[in-house]
XYZ file of C-alpha atoms in Angstrom:
245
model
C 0.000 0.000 0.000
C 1.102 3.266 -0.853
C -0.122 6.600 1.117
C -0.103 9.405 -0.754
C -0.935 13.217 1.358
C -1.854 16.329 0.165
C -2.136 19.282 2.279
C -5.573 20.505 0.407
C -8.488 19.165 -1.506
C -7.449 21.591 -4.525
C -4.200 19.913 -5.146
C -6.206 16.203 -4.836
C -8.460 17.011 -6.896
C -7.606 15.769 -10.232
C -5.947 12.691 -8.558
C -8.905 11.595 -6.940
C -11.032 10.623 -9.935
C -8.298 8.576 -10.910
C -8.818 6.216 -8.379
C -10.664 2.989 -8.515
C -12.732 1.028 -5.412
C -12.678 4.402 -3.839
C -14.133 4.775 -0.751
C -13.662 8.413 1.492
C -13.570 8.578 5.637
C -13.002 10.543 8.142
C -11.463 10.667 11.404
C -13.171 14.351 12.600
C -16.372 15.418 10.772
C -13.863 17.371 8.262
C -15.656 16.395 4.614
C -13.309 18.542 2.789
C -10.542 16.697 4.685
C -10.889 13.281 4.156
C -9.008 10.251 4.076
C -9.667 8.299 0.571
C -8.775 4.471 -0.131
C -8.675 2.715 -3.396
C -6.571 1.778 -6.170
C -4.626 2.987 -8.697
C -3.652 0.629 -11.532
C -3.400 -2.155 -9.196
C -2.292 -0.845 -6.259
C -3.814 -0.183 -3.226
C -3.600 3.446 -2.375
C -4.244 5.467 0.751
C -5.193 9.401 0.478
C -4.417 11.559 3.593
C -5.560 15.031 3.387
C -3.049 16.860 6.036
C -4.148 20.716 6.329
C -1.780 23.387 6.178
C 1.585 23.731 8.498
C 3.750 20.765 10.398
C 1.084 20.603 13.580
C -1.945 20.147 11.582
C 0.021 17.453 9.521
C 1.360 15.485 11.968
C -2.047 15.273 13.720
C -3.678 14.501 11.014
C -1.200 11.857 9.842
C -1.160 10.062 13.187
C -4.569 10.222 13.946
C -5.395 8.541 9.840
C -3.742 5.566 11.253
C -2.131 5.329 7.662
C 1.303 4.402 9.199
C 0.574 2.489 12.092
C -2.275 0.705 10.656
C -2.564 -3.824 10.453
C -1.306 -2.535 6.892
C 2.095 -1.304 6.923
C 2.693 1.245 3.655
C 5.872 0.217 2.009
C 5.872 4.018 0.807
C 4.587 7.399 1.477
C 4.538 10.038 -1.627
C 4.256 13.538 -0.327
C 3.363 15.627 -3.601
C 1.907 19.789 -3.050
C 2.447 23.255 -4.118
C 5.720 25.052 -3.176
C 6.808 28.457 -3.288
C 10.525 28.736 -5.611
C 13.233 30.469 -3.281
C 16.092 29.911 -6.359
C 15.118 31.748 -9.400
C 16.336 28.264 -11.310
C 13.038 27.013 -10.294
C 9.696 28.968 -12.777
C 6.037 28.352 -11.987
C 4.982 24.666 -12.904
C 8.540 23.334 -12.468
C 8.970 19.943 -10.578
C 11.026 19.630 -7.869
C 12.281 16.767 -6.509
C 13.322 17.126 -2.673
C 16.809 15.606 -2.036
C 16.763 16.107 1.585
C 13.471 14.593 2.847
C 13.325 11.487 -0.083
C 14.659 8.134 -0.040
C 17.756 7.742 -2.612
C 16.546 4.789 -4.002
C 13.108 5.890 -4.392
C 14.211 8.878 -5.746
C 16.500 8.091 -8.641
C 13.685 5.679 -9.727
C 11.008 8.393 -9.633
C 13.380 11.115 -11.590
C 13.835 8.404 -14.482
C 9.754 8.975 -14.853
C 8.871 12.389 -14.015
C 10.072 13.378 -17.574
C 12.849 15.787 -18.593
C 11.631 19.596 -18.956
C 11.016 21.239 -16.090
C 12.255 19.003 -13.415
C 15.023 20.059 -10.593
C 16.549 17.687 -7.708
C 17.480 20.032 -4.836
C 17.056 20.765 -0.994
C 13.701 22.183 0.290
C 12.674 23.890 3.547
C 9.308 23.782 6.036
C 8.684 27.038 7.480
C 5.690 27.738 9.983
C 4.544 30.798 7.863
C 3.662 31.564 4.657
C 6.625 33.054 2.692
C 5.151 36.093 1.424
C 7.470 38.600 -0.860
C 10.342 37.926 -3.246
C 12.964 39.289 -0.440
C 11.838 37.145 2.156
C 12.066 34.219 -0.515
C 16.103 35.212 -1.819
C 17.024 35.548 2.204
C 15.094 31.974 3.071
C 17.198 30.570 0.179
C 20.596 32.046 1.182
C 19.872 31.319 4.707
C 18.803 27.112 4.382
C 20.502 26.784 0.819
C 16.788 25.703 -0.082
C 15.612 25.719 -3.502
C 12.020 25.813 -2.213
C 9.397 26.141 0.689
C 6.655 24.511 1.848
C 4.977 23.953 5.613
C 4.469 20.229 5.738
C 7.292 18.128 4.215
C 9.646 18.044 7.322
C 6.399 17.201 9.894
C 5.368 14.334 7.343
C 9.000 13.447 6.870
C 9.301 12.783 11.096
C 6.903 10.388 11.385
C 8.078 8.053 7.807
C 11.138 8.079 10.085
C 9.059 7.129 12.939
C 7.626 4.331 11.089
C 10.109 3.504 9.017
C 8.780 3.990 5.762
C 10.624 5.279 2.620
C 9.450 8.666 1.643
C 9.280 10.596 -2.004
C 8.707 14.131 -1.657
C 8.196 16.354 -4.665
C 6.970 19.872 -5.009
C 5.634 21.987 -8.177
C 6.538 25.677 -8.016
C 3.015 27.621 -7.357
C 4.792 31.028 -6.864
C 8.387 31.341 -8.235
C 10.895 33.317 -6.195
C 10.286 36.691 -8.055
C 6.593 36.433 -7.274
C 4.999 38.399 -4.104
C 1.625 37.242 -2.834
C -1.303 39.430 -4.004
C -2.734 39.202 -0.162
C -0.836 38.477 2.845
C -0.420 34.556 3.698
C -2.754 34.472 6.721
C -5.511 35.457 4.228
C -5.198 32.594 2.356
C -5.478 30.010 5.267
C -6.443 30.254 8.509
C -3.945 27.783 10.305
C -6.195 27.377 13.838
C -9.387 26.571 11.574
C -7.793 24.401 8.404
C -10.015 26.996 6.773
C -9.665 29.826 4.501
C -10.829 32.875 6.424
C -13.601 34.258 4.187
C -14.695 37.555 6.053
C -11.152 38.768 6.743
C -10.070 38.327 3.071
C -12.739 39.909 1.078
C -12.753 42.619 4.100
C -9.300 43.111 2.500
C -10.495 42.826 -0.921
C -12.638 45.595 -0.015
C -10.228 47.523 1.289
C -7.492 46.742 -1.239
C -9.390 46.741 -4.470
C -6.487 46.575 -6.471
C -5.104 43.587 -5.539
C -8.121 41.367 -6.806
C -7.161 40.883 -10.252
C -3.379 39.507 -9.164
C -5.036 37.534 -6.595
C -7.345 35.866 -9.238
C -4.472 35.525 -11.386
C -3.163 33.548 -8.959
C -6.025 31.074 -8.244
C -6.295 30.808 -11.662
C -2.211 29.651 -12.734
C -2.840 27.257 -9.661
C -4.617 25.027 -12.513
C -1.995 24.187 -14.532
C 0.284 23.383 -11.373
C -2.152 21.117 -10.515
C -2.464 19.166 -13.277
C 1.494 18.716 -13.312
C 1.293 17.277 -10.081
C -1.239 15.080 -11.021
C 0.836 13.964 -13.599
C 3.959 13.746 -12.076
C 1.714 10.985 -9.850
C 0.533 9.138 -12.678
C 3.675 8.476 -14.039
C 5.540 7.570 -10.710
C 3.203 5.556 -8.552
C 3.456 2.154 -10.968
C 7.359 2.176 -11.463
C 7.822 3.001 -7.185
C 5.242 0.465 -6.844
C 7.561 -1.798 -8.199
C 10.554 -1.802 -7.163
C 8.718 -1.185 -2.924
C 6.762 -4.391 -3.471
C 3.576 -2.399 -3.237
């Protein structure tokens, strides 16, 4: 069995419908959270939606009982968005994380990801949202990062935990020359696991010029998406393989 996690339902969402036998659970109430068996060309996979930041995804993790289950994984894939912090990495680029993957695993999954686009490098989990382009070149100089993201690292402790190998890849949502149209906590309320509605369209409100570069970047999200998706489609057979899954 293979887990697979996502921190959201919008970068699952094309990878879902791929799946066969599906069936969806929960361990809270949270719907737009859930935790989705089924299959994937033959092999048994496990969805864990994590929510944003390291606490919410080791909780979330642990309490899926993914790892520790009667049905020990023999690998956990840990695709999502990331922000670029080198300027080597554009939007939609494929990165594939050196410093939280398994060797093995990931030499086998670079010789299917494809050839355009695609970087091997280090990347970093931060607690906030990474918000301008000089926060982003200082984060790089400072970790020697390529990339950012807020979950890798918590997901990465407890594969170690469990000992079970680990691919982690990330495609570049916001390059390191981009700025966020709204500040991070307006995108994602880390307490809740919820966007904060009021407070962002109270800023819309207030900040009418920022809506059309925040809807231009909801709407490049799509084809970062789909890349991931695909980067999934093309990996999970081959690391099926050689992890006996």
């Amino acid at each position: 069995m293979i887990i697979v996690t996502f921190a959201m339902a919008e970068e699952s969402k094309e990878f879902l419908p791929l799946l066969e036998n599906r069936r969806d659970r929960t361990v809270d109430g949270r719907t737009d959270l859930p935790i989705v068996e089924g299959t994937y060309g033959g092999v048994a996979v496990t969805v864990v939606h994590l929510g944003v930041g390291e606490a919410s995804a080791e909780k979330r993790l642990r309490e899926s009982g993914a790892l520790g289950g009667p049905y020990k994984p023999t690998l956990l894939i840990c695709p999502g968005y990331g922000g670029g912090l080198s300027p080597q990495l554009a939007h939609g680029d494929v990165l594939l994380v050196e410093n939280y993957s398994d060797p093995r695993v990931l030499e086998r999954a670079q010789m299917h990801t494809g050839r355009t686009g695609v970087h091997r490098g280090n990347l970093t989990s931060q607690m906030v949202v990474i918000e301008s382009a000089a926060d982003k070149a200082a984060l790089c100089a400072s970790t020697g990062a390529v990339a950012v993201d807020m979950e890798t690292a918590a997901v990465a402790k407890l594969c170690t935990e469990a000992g079970v190998p680990m691919l982690a890849f990330r495609v570049i949502s916001d390059d390191a020359n981009t700025t966020l149209p709204v500040p991070g906590y307006l995108l994602w309320d880390l307490e809740t696991q919820r966007p904060p509605m009021a407070k962002l369209l109270w800023y819309l409100v207030t900040h009418p010029g920022r809506i059309g570069a925040l809807r231009s970047m909801l709407t490049s999200l799509a084809p970062v998406r789909a890349r991931l998706t695909d980067v999934l489609r093309r990996t999970i057979p081959p690391l099926a393989e050689i992890t006996g899954s």
